Amino acid sequence: MGEEIVSDGFCEADFRAFGQRLAEETASLRRRLDGRQTHDAEPMVGFELEAWLIDHACLPAADNTRLLAELHDPLVVAELARFNVELNGAPQMPRGEGLITLENELARTWHRCQSSAHDLTRALVAIGILPTLREEDLVAENMSEGNRYAALNRQVLVARGGSPLRLDIRGVDRLNIAHPNVLLEAAATSFQVHFQTRAAQLVRAFNASCLISAPMVALAANSPYLFQCELWAESRIPLFEQAVDTSPITGEAPHRVTFGERWLESSAAECFEDNLARFPPLLPRLMDDPAAELHHLRLHNGTIWRWNRPLVSVHDDGSLSLRIEHRVMPAGPSIIDMMANAACYVGLAQALSTQPQAPEATLDFADARDNFYRAAREGLDAGLHWVDGKTVSCRDLILDTLLPLADAGLADLQVSAAVRRRYLGIVQARVASGQTGAHWQRAYVREHGRSFPAMLAAYCERQRSGMPVHEWPI
């Protein structure tokens, strides 16, 4: 989806031709993976951080064009809405102090963005859902420049037969609205971690990523409010799933934002074959490149937003590398919190994917999926079905079982002991205290009332302090 789309008007012949190219490239991917034509590099970690641009009233500031022009930084790019930007980091090997290098780069990029935003009488904030967002902010005029966004909007609505998108989220409150465009998607901002493992480990690491999505979304939760309604601990999950729902009113089409249907068995090609079989092309941009480049396959994969999404890259020698995009975590509350979340995820994915017995073999995929949505609703208070057949509290599972595993996984990746203590200590303190970003937002509103601009101003002040969220005063 990062590639530009020349036209937002497609004909039936475009879809047929795109489908043929997609089938060819999916078959090519399967042959090459089966033939082990992979680039077996060292494990790498990277990230994408989606952030909000706000004005002095703590409302969305639709001004990313000026900010990006002033920054002129290839690491900072536009997102769907004019009040969002995306910050990227150069992938790093995690061994030694590689994760600290990643954190320092994020901090430098963040401070450059803040400085430039301040010059425009704006500020930047990392939060899963902006609590001051209004439905009237999500108008077509606030869509970022770039034809791919208009194309996405048009094709989603065409797939829905012209019917508006609907949000129906039941939490403490209930939010039930119809909305005429896909800018609802812009309301959900995340911190996406990319983890490239060795090729032989990819299937196990992907399954591990799905398995731990429930505790990861609970410990990172930071999105309890949307349009002044109190919803889930991580309301970003149902919001995003419904924001680009191409299902017509009958609901027969598969949801393009999905947790998935099954564990991988033997090859990452299974995900891409599922993409081909179940998801009609959404943006059939035709390219002249040979099938070996997999451009149509990668574009199609970019319009299917799995919460754990495999990504494929093609090297100059024709070999492939695969990585996992772990999409369950929201933006914020602080840089150190996000990096601690990333370290915890990477450590767990590494540890669980290298155990002699695959833990996913003892848990139904349906249970892992149910865990995910329960944890998104209830946060650390959720009860989860786990691999020993028991139901355990999410908080106890993280503290007693998962943090030691994450430490072992990071050690296996040769992450230094000091770095492991730094990041996992922050996760341990947050989970033990129960003060996630979502908990802090709710506690602030209970203590000070439902003034969301005041709450967001206090949130921004604490975010600027650099303290992890478990140390934030209410």
CSV table of C-alpha atoms in Angstrom, one decimal:
chain,number,residue,atom,x,y,z
A,1,MET,CA,0.0,0.0,0.0
A,2,GLY,CA,3.0,2.3,0.2
A,3,GLU,CA,3.2,2.4,-3.6
A,4,GLU,CA,1.4,5.1,-5.6
A,5,ILE,CA,-1.6,4.1,-7.6
A,6,VAL,CA,-1.9,5.8,-11.0
A,7,SER,CA,-5.6,5.6,-11.4
A,8,ASP,CA,-8.5,5.2,-8.9
A,9,GLY,CA,-10.8,3.9,-11.7
A,10,PHE,CA,-10.4,0.2,-12.6
A,11,CYS,CA,-12.3,-1.9,-15.2
A,12,GLU,CA,-13.2,-5.6,-15.1
A,13,ALA,CA,-10.2,-6.3,-17.5
A,14,ASP,CA,-7.8,-4.8,-14.9
A,15,PHE,CA,-9.1,-7.1,-12.2
A,16,ARG,CA,-8.9,-10.2,-14.5
A,17,ALA,CA,-5.3,-9.3,-15.6
A,18,PHE,CA,-4.3,-8.5,-12.0
A,19,GLY,CA,-5.7,-11.8,-10.8
A,20,GLN,CA,-3.7,-13.7,-13.5
A,21,ARG,CA,-0.5,-12.0,-12.5
A,22,LEU,CA,-1.2,-12.6,-8.8
A,23,ALA,CA,-1.8,-16.3,-9.4
A,24,GLU,CA,1.5,-16.5,-11.3
A,25,GLU,CA,3.5,-14.7,-8.6
A,26,THR,CA,1.9,-16.8,-5.8
A,27,ALA,CA,2.9,-20.0,-7.6
A,28,SER,CA,6.4,-18.5,-8.1
A,29,LEU,CA,6.7,-17.7,-4.4
A,30,ARG,CA,5.7,-21.3,-3.4
A,31,ARG,CA,8.3,-22.8,-5.8
A,32,ARG,CA,11.0,-20.6,-4.5
A,33,LEU,CA,10.2,-21.1,-0.8
A,34,ASP,CA,10.0,-24.9,-1.3
A,35,GLY,CA,13.3,-24.7,-3.2
A,36,ARG,CA,14.8,-22.7,-0.3
A,37,GLN,CA,15.7,-19.8,-2.5
A,38,THR,CA,15.9,-17.6,0.6
A,39,HIS,CA,18.3,-15.0,1.9
A,40,ASP,CA,19.2,-16.4,5.3
A,41,ALA,CA,20.4,-13.2,7.0
A,42,GLU,CA,20.8,-12.5,10.7
A,43,PRO,CA,17.6,-11.7,12.7
A,44,MET,CA,16.6,-8.0,12.2
A,45,VAL,CA,14.2,-5.7,14.0
A,46,GLY,CA,12.5,-2.6,12.6
A,47,PHE,CA,9.4,-0.5,13.2
A,48,GLU,CA,6.8,1.9,11.9
A,49,LEU,CA,5.2,4.4,14.2
A,50,GLU,CA,2.0,6.3,13.2
A,51,ALA,CA,1.5,9.6,15.0
A,52,TRP,CA,-1.0,12.4,15.3
A,53,LEU,CA,-0.5,16.1,14.5
A,54,ILE,CA,-2.5,18.3,16.9
A,55,ASP,CA,-3.1,22.0,17.4
A,56,HIS,CA,-3.0,24.1,20.6
A,57,ALA,CA,-6.6,23.1,21.3
A,58,CYS,CA,-5.5,19.4,21.2
A,59,LEU,CA,-7.6,18.9,18.1
A,60,PRO,CA,-6.4,17.1,14.9
A,61,ALA,CA,-4.3,19.5,12.7
A,62,ALA,CA,-4.6,18.5,9.1
A,63,ASP,CA,-1.2,19.9,8.2
A,64,ASN,CA,1.1,17.0,7.4
A,65,THR,CA,2.0,18.4,3.9
A,66,ARG,CA,3.8,21.4,5.5
A,67,LEU,CA,5.4,19.3,8.2
A,68,LEU,CA,6.8,16.8,5.7
A,69,ALA,CA,8.1,19.6,3.5
A,70,GLU,CA,9.9,21.2,6.4
A,71,LEU,CA,11.4,17.9,7.6
A,72,HIS,CA,12.4,16.6,4.2
A,73,ASP,CA,13.2,13.3,5.9
A,74,PRO,CA,12.7,9.9,4.1
A,75,LEU,CA,12.1,8.3,7.5
A,76,VAL,CA,8.9,10.4,8.0
A,77,VAL,CA,6.1,10.0,5.4
A,78,ALA,CA,2.4,10.7,5.0
A,79,GLU,CA,-0.3,8.5,6.3
A,80,LEU,CA,-4.0,8.2,5.1
A,81,ALA,CA,-5.1,11.4,6.9
A,82,ARG,CA,-3.5,14.9,6.8
A,83,PHE,CA,-3.3,14.8,10.6
A,84,ASN,CA,-1.2,11.7,10.7
A,85,VAL,CA,2.5,10.9,9.8
A,86,GLU,CA,4.5,7.7,9.9
A,87,LEU,CA,8.0,7.5,11.4
A,88,ASN,CA,10.3,4.7,10.3
A,89,GLY,CA,13.5,3.3,11.6
A,90,ALA,CA,16.4,1.6,9.8
A,91,PRO,CA,16.3,-2.1,10.7
A,92,GLN,CA,18.9,-3.3,13.3
A,93,MET,CA,20.3,-6.6,14.4
A,94,PRO,CA,19.1,-6.9,18.0
A,95,ARG,CA,22.3,-8.5,19.4
A,96,GLY,CA,24.3,-6.4,21.8
A,97,GLU,CA,22.8,-3.0,22.0
A,98,GLY,CA,21.0,-3.0,18.7
A,99,LEU,CA,17.6,-2.3,20.3
A,100,ILE,CA,19.1,0.8,22.0
A,101,THR,CA,20.3,1.9,18.6
A,102,LEU,CA,16.8,1.6,17.3
A,103,GLU,CA,15.4,3.5,20.3
A,104,ASN,CA,17.9,6.3,19.9
A,105,GLU,CA,17.1,6.7,16.2
A,106,LEU,CA,13.3,6.8,17.0
A,107,ALA,CA,14.0,9.5,19.7
A,108,ARG,CA,16.1,11.6,17.3
A,109,THR,CA,13.4,11.4,14.6
A,110,TRP,CA,10.7,12.1,17.1
A,111,HIS,CA,12.4,15.2,18.4
A,112,ARG,CA,13.0,16.5,14.8
A,113,CYS,CA,9.3,16.1,14.1
A,114,GLN,CA,8.4,17.8,17.3
A,115,SER,CA,10.7,20.7,16.6
A,116,SER,CA,9.3,21.2,13.1
A,117,ALA,CA,5.7,20.8,14.3
A,118,HIS,CA,6.3,23.4,17.0
A,119,ASP,CA,7.5,25.8,14.3
A,120,LEU,CA,4.1,25.3,12.6
A,121,THR,CA,2.3,25.9,16.0
A,122,ARG,CA,1.5,22.2,16.1
A,123,ALA,CA,2.6,19.3,18.2
A,124,LEU,CA,3.0,15.6,17.6
A,125,VAL,CA,1.5,12.9,19.9
A,126,ALA,CA,1.7,9.1,19.9
A,127,ILE,CA,-1.5,7.5,21.1
A,128,GLY,CA,-3.6,4.7,19.8
A,129,ILE,CA,-6.8,6.7,19.2
A,130,LEU,CA,-6.9,10.5,19.6
A,131,PRO,CA,-9.5,11.1,22.4
A,132,THR,CA,-10.4,14.5,21.0
A,133,LEU,CA,-11.1,13.2,17.5
A,134,ARG,CA,-14.5,14.2,16.1
A,135,GLU,CA,-16.4,12.5,13.4
A,136,GLU,CA,-16.4,15.7,11.4
A,137,ASP,CA,-12.6,15.5,11.3
A,138,LEU,CA,-12.8,12.4,9.1
A,139,VAL,CA,-14.0,14.2,5.9
A,140,ALA,CA,-12.6,13.6,2.4
A,141,GLU,CA,-10.8,17.0,2.5
A,142,ASN,CA,-8.6,15.7,5.2
A,143,MET,CA,-7.3,12.8,3.1
A,144,SER,CA,-3.6,13.0,2.4
A,145,GLU,CA,-2.2,13.8,-1.0
A,146,GLY,CA,-1.6,10.7,-3.1
A,147,ASN,CA,-3.9,8.9,-5.4
A,148,ARG,CA,-3.5,5.6,-3.6
A,149,TYR,CA,-5.7,6.9,-0.7
A,150,ALA,CA,-8.5,8.0,-3.1
A,151,ALA,CA,-8.2,4.7,-4.9
A,152,LEU,CA,-8.5,2.7,-1.6
A,153,ASN,CA,-11.5,4.7,-0.6
A,154,ARG,CA,-13.3,4.3,-3.9
A,155,GLN,CA,-12.6,0.5,-4.1
A,156,VAL,CA,-13.7,-0.2,-0.6
A,157,LEU,CA,-17.0,1.6,-1.2
A,158,VAL,CA,-17.4,-0.1,-4.6
A,159,ALA,CA,-17.0,-3.5,-2.9
A,160,ARG,CA,-19.7,-2.5,-0.4
A,161,GLY,CA,-22.1,-1.6,-3.2
A,162,GLY,CA,-21.9,2.0,-2.2
A,163,SER,CA,-23.2,1.5,1.3
A,164,PRO,CA,-21.4,3.5,4.1
A,165,LEU,CA,-19.0,1.9,6.5
A,166,ARG,CA,-20.5,1.1,9.9
A,167,LEU,CA,-18.9,1.1,13.4
A,168,ASP,CA,-20.6,-0.9,16.1
A,169,ILE,CA,-18.4,-1.3,19.1
A,170,ARG,CA,-19.8,-2.3,22.5
A,171,GLY,CA,-17.7,-1.5,25.5
A,172,VAL,CA,-18.5,0.5,28.7
A,173,ASP,CA,-20.5,2.7,26.2
A,174,ARG,CA,-21.8,1.7,22.8
A,175,LEU,CA,-20.7,3.4,19.6
A,176,ASN,CA,-22.9,2.8,16.6
A,177,ILE,CA,-22.5,5.1,13.6
A,178,ALA,CA,-22.4,5.1,9.8
A,179,HIS,CA,-19.5,6.8,8.0
A,180,PRO,CA,-19.1,7.6,4.3
A,181,ASN,CA,-15.4,7.0,3.8
A,182,VAL,CA,-12.4,5.0,4.9
A,183,LEU,CA,-10.9,7.8,6.9
A,184,LEU,CA,-12.2,5.9,10.0
A,185,GLU,CA,-9.0,3.9,9.5
A,186,ALA,CA,-6.9,7.0,10.2
A,187,ALA,CA,-8.3,7.1,13.7
A,188,ALA,CA,-6.3,3.9,14.6
A,189,THR,CA,-2.6,4.5,14.9
A,190,SER,CA,-0.1,1.8,15.8
A,191,PHE,CA,3.5,0.9,16.6
A,192,GLN,CA,4.2,-1.9,14.2
A,193,VAL,CA,7.3,-4.0,14.8
A,194,HIS,CA,9.0,-5.9,12.0
A,195,PHE,CA,10.9,-9.1,12.9
A,196,GLN,CA,13.0,-10.9,10.4
A,197,THR,CA,14.0,-14.3,11.5
A,198,ARG,CA,16.1,-17.0,9.8
A,199,ALA,CA,14.1,-18.6,6.9
A,200,ALA,CA,13.8,-22.0,8.6
A,201,GLN,CA,12.3,-20.3,11.7
A,202,LEU,CA,9.7,-18.2,9.9
A,203,VAL,CA,6.7,-20.5,10.2
A,204,ARG,CA,7.2,-21.1,13.9
A,205,ALA,CA,7.9,-17.4,14.5
A,206,PHE,CA,4.7,-16.4,12.7
A,207,ASN,CA,2.6,-18.9,14.8
A,208,ALA,CA,4.3,-17.6,17.9
A,209,SER,CA,3.4,-14.1,17.0
A,210,CYS,CA,-0.3,-15.1,16.7
A,211,LEU,CA,-0.1,-17.0,20.0
A,212,ILE,CA,1.2,-14.0,22.0
A,213,SER,CA,-0.9,-11.4,20.3
A,214,ALA,CA,-3.4,-11.5,23.2
A,215,PRO,CA,-0.9,-10.7,26.0
A,216,MET,CA,0.9,-8.2,23.8
A,217,VAL,CA,-2.3,-6.2,23.0
A,218,ALA,CA,-3.2,-6.3,26.7
A,219,LEU,CA,0.1,-5.0,28.0
A,220,ALA,CA,0.3,-2.3,25.3
A,221,ALA,CA,-3.3,-1.2,25.4
A,222,ASN,CA,-3.6,2.6,24.9
A,223,SER,CA,-6.9,3.2,23.0
A,224,PRO,CA,-10.0,3.3,25.4
A,225,TYR,CA,-11.9,6.3,23.9
A,226,LEU,CA,-13.3,7.0,20.5
A,227,PHE,CA,-15.7,9.9,19.8
A,228,GLN,CA,-15.9,10.5,23.5
A,229,CYS,CA,-17.2,6.9,24.1
A,230,GLU,CA,-15.4,4.6,26.5
A,231,LEU,CA,-15.1,1.3,24.6
A,232,TRP,CA,-12.4,-1.4,24.8
A,233,ALA,CA,-9.0,-1.3,26.5
A,234,GLU,CA,-7.6,-1.4,22.9
A,235,SER,CA,-10.5,0.0,20.8
A,236,ARG,CA,-8.2,0.3,17.9
A,237,ILE,CA,-8.8,-3.4,17.1
A,238,PRO,CA,-12.5,-3.3,16.4
A,239,LEU,CA,-12.2,0.2,14.9
A,240,PHE,CA,-9.7,-0.9,12.3
A,241,GLU,CA,-11.5,-4.1,11.5
A,242,GLN,CA,-14.7,-2.2,10.7
A,243,ALA,CA,-13.0,0.8,9.1
A,244,VAL,CA,-12.1,-0.9,5.8
A,245,ASP,CA,-14.7,-3.7,5.9
A,246,THR,CA,-15.4,-4.5,2.2
A,247,SER,CA,-18.2,-6.9,3.1
A,248,PRO,CA,-21.6,-5.9,1.7
A,249,ILE,CA,-24.5,-5.7,4.1
A,250,THR,CA,-24.9,-9.5,3.9
A,251,GLY,CA,-21.4,-9.8,5.5
A,252,GLU,CA,-20.4,-12.7,3.2
A,253,ALA,CA,-17.0,-11.5,2.1
A,254,PRO,CA,-14.0,-12.2,4.3
A,255,HIS,CA,-12.8,-9.3,6.5
A,256,ARG,CA,-9.6,-7.8,5.1
A,257,VAL,CA,-8.5,-6.8,8.6
A,258,THR,CA,-8.2,-10.2,10.3
A,259,PHE,CA,-6.5,-12.3,12.9
A,260,GLY,CA,-6.5,-15.2,10.4
A,261,GLU,CA,-8.1,-18.6,10.3
A,262,ARG,CA,-5.4,-21.2,11.1
A,263,TRP,CA,-1.8,-21.8,12.1
A,264,LEU,CA,0.8,-22.1,9.4
A,265,GLU,CA,1.8,-25.7,8.8
A,266,SER,CA,5.0,-25.7,6.7
A,267,SER,CA,5.4,-22.6,4.7
A,268,ALA,CA,4.8,-18.9,4.7
A,269,ALA,CA,3.4,-19.4,1.2
A,270,GLU,CA,0.2,-20.6,2.8
A,271,CYS,CA,-0.7,-17.0,3.8
A,272,PHE,CA,-0.2,-15.8,0.3
A,273,GLU,CA,-2.2,-18.7,-1.2
A,274,ASP,CA,-5.0,-17.8,1.2
A,275,ASN,CA,-4.7,-14.2,0.0
A,276,LEU,CA,-5.2,-15.4,-3.5
A,277,ALA,CA,-8.0,-17.8,-2.7
A,278,ARG,CA,-10.2,-15.7,-0.4
A,279,PHE,CA,-9.5,-12.1,-1.0
A,280,PRO,CA,-10.5,-10.4,-4.3
A,281,PRO,CA,-8.0,-7.8,-5.6
A,282,LEU,CA,-8.8,-4.4,-4.2
A,283,LEU,CA,-6.3,-2.2,-6.1
A,284,PRO,CA,-5.5,-4.0,-9.4
A,285,ARG,CA,-2.6,-1.8,-10.5
A,286,LEU,CA,-0.8,-3.6,-13.3
A,287,MET,CA,3.0,-3.5,-13.6
A,288,ASP,CA,5.3,-4.7,-16.3
A,289,ASP,CA,7.8,-6.2,-14.0
A,290,PRO,CA,8.6,-10.0,-14.3
A,291,ALA,CA,6.7,-12.4,-12.0
A,292,ALA,CA,9.9,-13.0,-10.1
A,293,GLU,CA,9.7,-9.5,-8.6
A,294,LEU,CA,6.4,-10.4,-6.9
A,295,HIS,CA,5.1,-6.8,-7.2
A,296,HIS,CA,1.4,-7.8,-7.6
A,297,LEU,CA,1.6,-10.3,-4.8
A,298,ARG,CA,3.1,-7.6,-2.5
A,299,LEU,CA,0.6,-5.0,-3.4
A,300,HIS,CA,-2.3,-7.4,-2.8
A,301,ASN,CA,-0.8,-8.4,0.5
A,302,GLY,CA,-0.7,-4.8,1.5
A,303,THR,CA,-4.5,-4.6,1.1
A,304,ILE,CA,-5.1,-7.5,3.6
A,305,TRP,CA,-4.3,-6.2,7.0
A,306,ARG,CA,-3.6,-9.3,9.1
A,307,TRP,CA,-2.8,-8.5,12.7
A,308,ASN,CA,0.4,-10.5,12.1
A,309,ARG,CA,1.3,-10.1,8.4
A,310,PRO,CA,4.1,-11.9,6.6
A,311,LEU,CA,6.1,-9.6,4.3
A,312,VAL,CA,8.4,-10.7,1.5
A,313,SER,CA,11.3,-8.9,-0.1
A,314,VAL,CA,13.2,-9.8,-3.3
A,315,HIS,CA,17.0,-9.4,-3.4
A,316,ASP,CA,19.0,-8.5,-6.5
A,317,ASP,CA,20.1,-12.2,-6.8
A,318,GLY,CA,16.5,-13.3,-6.9
A,319,SER,CA,16.5,-14.7,-3.3
A,320,LEU,CA,13.7,-13.9,-0.9
A,321,SER,CA,13.6,-12.8,2.7
A,322,LEU,CA,10.6,-12.9,4.9
A,323,ARG,CA,9.7,-11.0,8.0
A,324,ILE,CA,6.7,-10.7,10.3
A,325,GLU,CA,4.9,-7.4,10.8
A,326,HIS,CA,3.4,-7.5,14.3
A,327,ARG,CA,0.5,-5.0,14.1
A,328,VAL,CA,-1.3,-5.5,17.4
A,329,MET,CA,0.3,-2.7,19.4
A,330,PRO,CA,-0.9,0.9,19.5
A,331,ALA,CA,1.2,4.0,19.3
A,332,GLY,CA,2.5,5.4,22.6
A,333,PRO,CA,2.4,6.1,25.5
A,334,SER,CA,6.2,6.9,25.4
A,335,ILE,CA,9.2,6.0,23.3
A,336,ILE,CA,10.6,3.8,26.1
A,337,ASP,CA,7.2,2.0,26.5
A,338,MET,CA,7.1,1.3,22.8
A,339,MET,CA,10.6,0.0,22.7
A,340,ALA,CA,10.0,-2.2,25.8
A,341,ASN,CA,6.9,-3.6,24.0
A,342,ALA,CA,9.1,-4.3,20.9
A,343,ALA,CA,11.7,-6.1,23.0
A,344,CYS,CA,9.1,-8.2,24.8
A,345,TYR,CA,7.5,-9.2,21.5
A,346,VAL,CA,10.8,-10.1,19.8
A,347,GLY,CA,12.0,-12.1,22.8
A,348,LEU,CA,8.8,-14.0,23.0
A,349,ALA,CA,8.7,-14.7,19.3
A,350,GLN,CA,12.3,-16.0,19.4
A,351,ALA,CA,11.8,-18.1,22.5
A,352,LEU,CA,8.5,-19.7,21.4
A,353,SER,CA,9.7,-20.4,17.9
A,354,THR,CA,12.8,-22.3,19.0
A,355,GLN,CA,11.3,-24.5,21.7
A,356,PRO,CA,11.6,-28.3,20.9
A,357,GLN,CA,7.8,-28.7,20.9
A,358,ALA,CA,5.8,-26.1,19.1
A,359,PRO,CA,3.5,-24.5,21.7
A,360,GLU,CA,0.8,-23.8,19.1
A,361,ALA,CA,0.4,-27.6,18.7
A,362,THR,CA,-1.4,-27.7,22.0
A,363,LEU,CA,-3.7,-24.7,21.5
A,364,ASP,CA,-6.5,-24.4,18.9
A,365,PHE,CA,-6.1,-21.4,16.7
A,366,ALA,CA,-9.7,-20.5,17.5
A,367,ASP,CA,-8.7,-20.2,21.2
A,368,ALA,CA,-5.7,-18.0,20.3
A,369,ARG,CA,-8.1,-15.8,18.2
A,370,ASP,CA,-10.6,-15.6,21.1
A,371,ASN,CA,-7.8,-14.7,23.5
A,372,PHE,CA,-6.8,-11.8,21.2
A,373,TYR,CA,-10.3,-10.2,21.2
A,374,ARG,CA,-10.9,-10.8,24.9
A,375,ALA,CA,-7.5,-9.2,25.7
A,376,ALA,CA,-8.3,-6.2,23.5
A,377,ARG,CA,-11.6,-5.7,25.3
A,378,GLU,CA,-10.5,-6.3,28.9
A,379,GLY,CA,-6.8,-5.6,28.9
A,380,LEU,CA,-4.7,-7.2,31.6
A,381,ASP,CA,-7.9,-8.3,33.4
A,382,ALA,CA,-8.7,-10.8,30.7
A,383,GLY,CA,-8.7,-14.5,31.3
A,384,LEU,CA,-6.9,-16.5,28.6
A,385,HIS,CA,-6.9,-20.1,27.5
A,386,TRP,CA,-3.3,-21.2,27.4
A,387,VAL,CA,-1.2,-24.0,26.1
A,388,ASP,CA,-1.5,-26.1,29.2
A,389,GLY,CA,-5.2,-26.3,28.8
A,390,LYS,CA,-5.9,-24.0,31.7
A,391,THR,CA,-7.5,-20.5,31.9
A,392,VAL,CA,-5.1,-18.0,33.4
A,393,SER,CA,-5.3,-14.3,34.1
A,394,CYS,CA,-3.4,-12.3,31.5
A,395,ARG,CA,-1.5,-10.4,34.1
A,396,ASP,CA,-0.3,-13.6,35.8
A,397,LEU,CA,0.6,-15.2,32.5
A,398,ILE,CA,2.8,-12.3,31.6
A,399,LEU,CA,4.5,-12.0,35.0
A,400,ASP,CA,5.0,-15.7,35.7
A,401,THR,CA,5.5,-17.3,32.3
A,402,LEU,CA,6.1,-14.9,29.4
A,403,LEU,CA,8.6,-12.4,30.8
A,404,PRO,CA,11.1,-15.2,31.7
A,405,LEU,CA,10.5,-16.6,28.2
A,406,ALA,CA,11.1,-13.1,26.6
A,407,ASP,CA,14.3,-12.8,28.5
A,408,ALA,CA,15.5,-16.2,27.3
A,409,GLY,CA,14.6,-15.3,23.7
A,410,LEU,CA,16.5,-12.0,23.8
A,411,ALA,CA,19.5,-13.8,25.4
A,412,ASP,CA,19.3,-16.3,22.5
A,413,LEU,CA,19.5,-13.3,20.1
A,414,GLN,CA,22.6,-12.2,22.0
A,415,VAL,CA,20.9,-9.0,23.4
A,416,SER,CA,23.0,-7.7,26.3
A,417,ALA,CA,21.9,-8.3,29.8
A,418,ALA,CA,21.6,-4.6,30.6
A,419,VAL,CA,19.3,-4.0,27.6
A,420,ARG,CA,17.2,-7.0,28.6
A,421,ARG,CA,16.8,-5.6,32.1
A,422,ARG,CA,16.1,-2.1,30.8
A,423,TYR,CA,13.2,-3.1,28.6
A,424,LEU,CA,11.7,-6.1,30.3
A,425,GLY,CA,11.9,-4.3,33.7
A,426,ILE,CA,9.6,-1.6,32.3
A,427,VAL,CA,7.1,-4.2,31.0
A,428,GLN,CA,7.2,-6.0,34.4
A,429,ALA,CA,6.6,-2.8,36.3
A,430,ARG,CA,3.7,-1.8,34.0
A,431,VAL,CA,2.0,-5.1,34.2
A,432,ALA,CA,2.5,-5.5,38.0
A,433,SER,CA,1.0,-2.0,38.6
A,434,GLY,CA,-1.7,-2.4,36.0
A,435,GLN,CA,-1.1,1.1,34.7
A,436,THR,CA,-1.1,0.7,30.9
A,437,GLY,CA,-1.8,3.7,28.7
A,438,ALA,CA,-5.5,2.7,28.6
A,439,HIS,CA,-5.7,2.5,32.4
A,440,TRP,CA,-4.0,5.9,32.8
A,441,GLN,CA,-6.5,7.5,30.4
A,442,ARG,CA,-9.5,6.0,32.1
A,443,ALA,CA,-8.1,6.9,35.6
A,444,TYR,CA,-7.5,10.5,34.5
A,445,VAL,CA,-11.0,10.9,33.3
A,446,ARG,CA,-12.5,9.4,36.4
A,447,GLU,CA,-10.4,11.7,38.6
A,448,HIS,CA,-10.7,14.9,36.6
A,449,GLY,CA,-13.9,14.6,34.5
A,450,ARG,CA,-14.6,14.0,30.8
A,451,SER,CA,-12.7,16.9,29.4
A,452,PHE,CA,-10.8,15.1,26.7
A,453,PRO,CA,-8.7,18.1,25.6
A,454,ALA,CA,-7.5,18.5,29.2
A,455,MET,CA,-6.8,14.8,29.4
A,456,LEU,CA,-4.9,14.9,26.1
A,457,ALA,CA,-2.9,17.9,27.2
A,458,ALA,CA,-1.9,16.1,30.4
A,459,TYR,CA,-1.0,13.0,28.4
A,460,CYS,CA,1.2,15.0,26.0
A,461,GLU,CA,3.0,16.6,29.0
A,462,ARG,CA,3.8,13.2,30.5
A,463,GLN,CA,4.8,11.8,27.1
A,464,ARG,CA,7.3,14.7,26.7
A,465,SER,CA,8.8,13.8,30.1
A,466,GLY,CA,10.0,10.5,28.7
A,467,MET,CA,8.9,8.5,31.7
A,468,PRO,CA,7.3,5.1,31.2
A,469,VAL,CA,3.6,5.1,31.7
A,470,HIS,CA,3.6,3.1,34.9
A,471,GLU,CA,5.3,6.2,36.5
A,472,TRP,CA,2.8,8.7,35.2
A,473,PRO,CA,0.9,10.6,37.9
A,474,ILE,CA,-2.9,10.7,37.5
